[in-house]
Coordinates of C-alpha atoms in Angstrom, one line a residue:
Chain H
X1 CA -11.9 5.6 -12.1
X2 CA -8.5 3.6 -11.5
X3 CA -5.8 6.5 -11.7
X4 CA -3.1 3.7 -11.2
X5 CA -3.0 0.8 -13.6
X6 CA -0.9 -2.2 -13.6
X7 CA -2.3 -4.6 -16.5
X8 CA -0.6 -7.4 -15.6
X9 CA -2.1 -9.8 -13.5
X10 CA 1.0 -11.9 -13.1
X11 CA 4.3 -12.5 -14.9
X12 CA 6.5 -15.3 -15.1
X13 CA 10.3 -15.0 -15.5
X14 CA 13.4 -17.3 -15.7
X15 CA 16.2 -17.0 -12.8
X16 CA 18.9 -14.8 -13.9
X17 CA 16.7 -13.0 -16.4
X18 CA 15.5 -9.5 -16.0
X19 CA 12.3 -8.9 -14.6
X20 CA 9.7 -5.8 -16.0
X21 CA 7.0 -5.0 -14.0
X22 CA 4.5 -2.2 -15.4
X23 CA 2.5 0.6 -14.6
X24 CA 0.6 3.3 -15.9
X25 CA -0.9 6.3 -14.2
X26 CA -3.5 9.0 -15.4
X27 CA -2.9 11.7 -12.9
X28 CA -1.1 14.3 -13.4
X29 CA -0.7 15.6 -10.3
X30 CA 1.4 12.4 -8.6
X31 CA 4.4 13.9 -7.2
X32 CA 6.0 10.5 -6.3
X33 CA 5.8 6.9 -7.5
X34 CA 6.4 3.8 -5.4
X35 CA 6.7 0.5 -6.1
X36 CA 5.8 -1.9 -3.0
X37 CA 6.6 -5.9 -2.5
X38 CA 4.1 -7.9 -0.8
X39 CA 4.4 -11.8 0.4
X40 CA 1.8 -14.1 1.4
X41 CA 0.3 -13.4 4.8
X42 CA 2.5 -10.4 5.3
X43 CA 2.0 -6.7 4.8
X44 CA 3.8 -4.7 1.9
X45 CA 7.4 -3.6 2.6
X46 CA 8.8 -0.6 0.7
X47 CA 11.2 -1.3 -2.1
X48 CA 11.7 1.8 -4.3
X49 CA 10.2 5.3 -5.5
X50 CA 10.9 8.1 -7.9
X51 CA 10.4 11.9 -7.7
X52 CA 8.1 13.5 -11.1
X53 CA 11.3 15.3 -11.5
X54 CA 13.2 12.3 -12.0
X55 CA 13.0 9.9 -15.3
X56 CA 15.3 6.7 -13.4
X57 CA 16.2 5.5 -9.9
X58 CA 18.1 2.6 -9.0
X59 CA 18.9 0.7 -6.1
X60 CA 21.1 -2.9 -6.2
X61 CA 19.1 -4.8 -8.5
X62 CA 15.9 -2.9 -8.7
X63 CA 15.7 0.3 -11.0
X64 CA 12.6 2.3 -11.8
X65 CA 11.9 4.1 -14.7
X66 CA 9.4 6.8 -15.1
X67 CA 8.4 8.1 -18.8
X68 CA 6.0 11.5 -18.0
X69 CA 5.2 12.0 -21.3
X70 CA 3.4 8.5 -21.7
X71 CA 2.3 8.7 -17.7
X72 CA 4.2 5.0 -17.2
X73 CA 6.6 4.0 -15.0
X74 CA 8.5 0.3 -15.0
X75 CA 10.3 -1.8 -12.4
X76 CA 13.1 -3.7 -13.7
X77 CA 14.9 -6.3 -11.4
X78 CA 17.9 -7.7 -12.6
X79 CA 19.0 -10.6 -12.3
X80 CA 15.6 -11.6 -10.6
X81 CA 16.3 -14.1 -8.0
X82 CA 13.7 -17.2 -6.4
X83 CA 13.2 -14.5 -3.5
X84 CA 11.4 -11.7 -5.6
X85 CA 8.7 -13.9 -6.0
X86 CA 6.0 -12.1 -4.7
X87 CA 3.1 -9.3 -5.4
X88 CA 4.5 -6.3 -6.6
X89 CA 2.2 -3.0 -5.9
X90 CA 2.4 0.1 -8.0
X91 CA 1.6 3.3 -6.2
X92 CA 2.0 6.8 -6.6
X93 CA 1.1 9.8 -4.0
X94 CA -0.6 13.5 -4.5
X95 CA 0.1 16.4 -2.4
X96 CA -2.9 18.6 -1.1
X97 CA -2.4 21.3 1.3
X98 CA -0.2 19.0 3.8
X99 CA -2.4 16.0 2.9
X100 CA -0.6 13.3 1.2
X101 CA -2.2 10.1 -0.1
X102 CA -1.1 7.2 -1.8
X103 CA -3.0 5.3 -4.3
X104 CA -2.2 1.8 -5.5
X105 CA -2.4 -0.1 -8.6
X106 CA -3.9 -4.3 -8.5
X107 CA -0.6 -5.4 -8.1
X108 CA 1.3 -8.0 -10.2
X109 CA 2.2 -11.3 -8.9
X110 CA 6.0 -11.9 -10.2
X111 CA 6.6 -15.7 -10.2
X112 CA 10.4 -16.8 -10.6
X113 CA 11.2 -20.2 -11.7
X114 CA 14.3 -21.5 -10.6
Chain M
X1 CA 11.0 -2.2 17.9
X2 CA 8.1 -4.3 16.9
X3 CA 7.5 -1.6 13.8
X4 CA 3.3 -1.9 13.2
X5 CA 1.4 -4.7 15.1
X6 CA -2.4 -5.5 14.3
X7 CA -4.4 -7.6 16.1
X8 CA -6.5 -9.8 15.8
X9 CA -4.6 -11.9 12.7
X10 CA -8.2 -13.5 11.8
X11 CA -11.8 -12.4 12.7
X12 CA -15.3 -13.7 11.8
X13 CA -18.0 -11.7 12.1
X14 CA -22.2 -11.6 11.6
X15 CA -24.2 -9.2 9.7
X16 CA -24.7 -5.9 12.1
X17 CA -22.0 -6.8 14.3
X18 CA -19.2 -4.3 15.7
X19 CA -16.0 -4.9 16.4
X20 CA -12.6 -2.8 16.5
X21 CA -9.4 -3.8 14.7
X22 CA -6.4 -2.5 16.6
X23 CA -3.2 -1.1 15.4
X24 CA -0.4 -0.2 17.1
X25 CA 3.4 1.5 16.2
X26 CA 6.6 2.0 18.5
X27 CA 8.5 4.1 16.0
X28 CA 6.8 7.3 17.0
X29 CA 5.4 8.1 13.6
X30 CA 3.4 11.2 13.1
X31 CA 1.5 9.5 10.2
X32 CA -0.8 6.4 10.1
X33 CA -3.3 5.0 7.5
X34 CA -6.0 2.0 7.4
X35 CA -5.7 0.3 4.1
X36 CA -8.3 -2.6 3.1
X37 CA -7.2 -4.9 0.0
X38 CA -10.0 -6.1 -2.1
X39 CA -9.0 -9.1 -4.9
X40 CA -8.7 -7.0 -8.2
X41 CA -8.6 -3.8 -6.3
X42 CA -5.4 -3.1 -5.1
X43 CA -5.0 -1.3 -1.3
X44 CA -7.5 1.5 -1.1
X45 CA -7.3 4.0 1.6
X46 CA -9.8 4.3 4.4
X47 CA -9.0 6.7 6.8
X48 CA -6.1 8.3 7.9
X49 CA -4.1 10.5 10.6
X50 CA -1.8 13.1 10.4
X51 CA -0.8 12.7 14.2
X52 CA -2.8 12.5 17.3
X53 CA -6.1 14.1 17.6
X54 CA -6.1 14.3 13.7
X55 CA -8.0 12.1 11.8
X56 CA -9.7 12.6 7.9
X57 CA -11.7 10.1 5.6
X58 CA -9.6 8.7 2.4
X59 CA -11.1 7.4 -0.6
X60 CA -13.4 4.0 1.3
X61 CA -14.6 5.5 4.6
X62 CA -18.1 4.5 5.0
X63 CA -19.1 1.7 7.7
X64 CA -15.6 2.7 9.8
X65 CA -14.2 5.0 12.4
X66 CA -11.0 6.0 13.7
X67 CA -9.7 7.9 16.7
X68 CA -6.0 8.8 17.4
X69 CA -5.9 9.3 21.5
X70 CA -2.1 8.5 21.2
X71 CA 0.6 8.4 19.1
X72 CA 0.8 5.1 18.7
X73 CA -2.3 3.8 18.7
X74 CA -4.8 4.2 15.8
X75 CA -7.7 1.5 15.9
X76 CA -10.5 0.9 12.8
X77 CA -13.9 0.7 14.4
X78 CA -16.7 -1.6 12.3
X79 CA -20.3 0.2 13.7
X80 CA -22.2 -2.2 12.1
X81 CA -20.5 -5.3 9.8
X82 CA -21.7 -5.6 6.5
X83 CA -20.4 -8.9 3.8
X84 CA -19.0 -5.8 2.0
X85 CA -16.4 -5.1 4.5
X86 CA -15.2 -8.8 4.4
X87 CA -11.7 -8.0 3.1
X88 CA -8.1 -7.8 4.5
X89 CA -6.9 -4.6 6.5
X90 CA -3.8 -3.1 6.6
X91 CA -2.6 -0.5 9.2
X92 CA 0.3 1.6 7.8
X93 CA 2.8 4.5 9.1
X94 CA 5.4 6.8 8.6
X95 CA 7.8 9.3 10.2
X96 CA 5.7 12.1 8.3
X97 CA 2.4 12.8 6.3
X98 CA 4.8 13.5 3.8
X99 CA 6.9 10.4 4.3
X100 CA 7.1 8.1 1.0
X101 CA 7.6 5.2 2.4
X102 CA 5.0 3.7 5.0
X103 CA 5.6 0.8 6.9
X104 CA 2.5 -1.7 6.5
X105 CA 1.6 -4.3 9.5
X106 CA 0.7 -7.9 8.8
X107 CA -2.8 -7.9 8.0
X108 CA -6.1 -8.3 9.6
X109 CA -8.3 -10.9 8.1
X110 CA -12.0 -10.1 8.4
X111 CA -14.9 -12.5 6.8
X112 CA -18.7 -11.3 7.5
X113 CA -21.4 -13.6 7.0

């Protein structure tokens, strides 16, 4: 059972343009949602996250969204730049009596063409 | 600070075969996390450590073992390599169990035949 979904494989978007990366989640009980940037041959490196409470948090180019009601969350990046080419991991983390875990969606592979 | 370092980069293995995949951090996080990444599967959690002496099982544990002597030191322990286990592992931390963002090393590239 995949409680974090990200349903596109891989996207493809012009230089300049705005990038939407998508999520969706089934669990109810996610306090936090993160979204993760991942290059070849390196590990994953933080990019942004949003409390439950919150419905949008931004940061430079890169703003999350977060819809409760539909359990889906969205990564824009505007204007999406040659460098943001890369795999782009949703997760999203649940609170049990001091134990916190992270689950992650497949990821999306963001290709920008120049 | 060298942030997380795993070593080795690359490891081959046979069937039944141990070996230990090591993982260390120098920002004196309380929290670290073994993470394997299967194609189509996304990063699943195998075990974790809320700081030293603490260890618990995630959501993949079977076939490894952890131990956290230290702070910064939190190795992943194959008893007995199986093809199933050929994957990539990530070792992850953070300041706090409750920390939000965790700071992933470079990857450990294991193939058993």
């Amino acid at each position: 059972d995949q409680q974090v979904k990200q349903n596109s494989p891989s996207l493809s978007v012009q230089e300049g343009r705005i990038s939407i990366l998508n999520c969706d989640y089934t669990n109810s009980m996610f306090d936090y949602f993160l979204w993760y940037k991942k290059y070849p041959a390196e590990g994953p490196t933080f990019l942004i996250s949003i409390s439950s409470i919150k419905d949008k948090n931004e940061d430079g180019r890169f703003t999350v969204f977060l819809n409760k009601s539909a359990k889906h969350l969205s990564l824009h990046i505007v204007p999406s730049q040659p460098g943001d080419s890369a795999v782009y991991f949703c997760a999203a983390r649940t609170t049990n009596f001091g134990n916190e875990k992270l689950t992650f969606g497949t990821g999306t592979r963001l290709t920008i063409i120049p | 600070n060298a942030g997380v370092t795993q070593t080795p980069k690359f490891q081959v293995l046979k069937t039944g075969q141990s070996m230990t995949l090591q993982c260390a951090q120098d920002m004196n996080h309380e929290y670290m996390s073994w993470y394997r990444q299967d194609p189509g599967m996304g990063l699943r959690l195998i075990h974790y450590s809320v700081g030293a002496g603490i260890t618990d099982q995630g959501e993949v544990p079977n076939g490894y073992n952890v131990s956290r002597s230290t702070t910064e030191d939190f190795p992943l322990r194959l008893l007995s390599a199986a093809p199933s286990q050929t994957s990539v592992y990530f070792c992850a931390s953070s300041l706090t169990a409750g920390g939000v963002e965790q700071y992933f090393g470079p990857g450990t590239r294991l193939t058993v035949t």
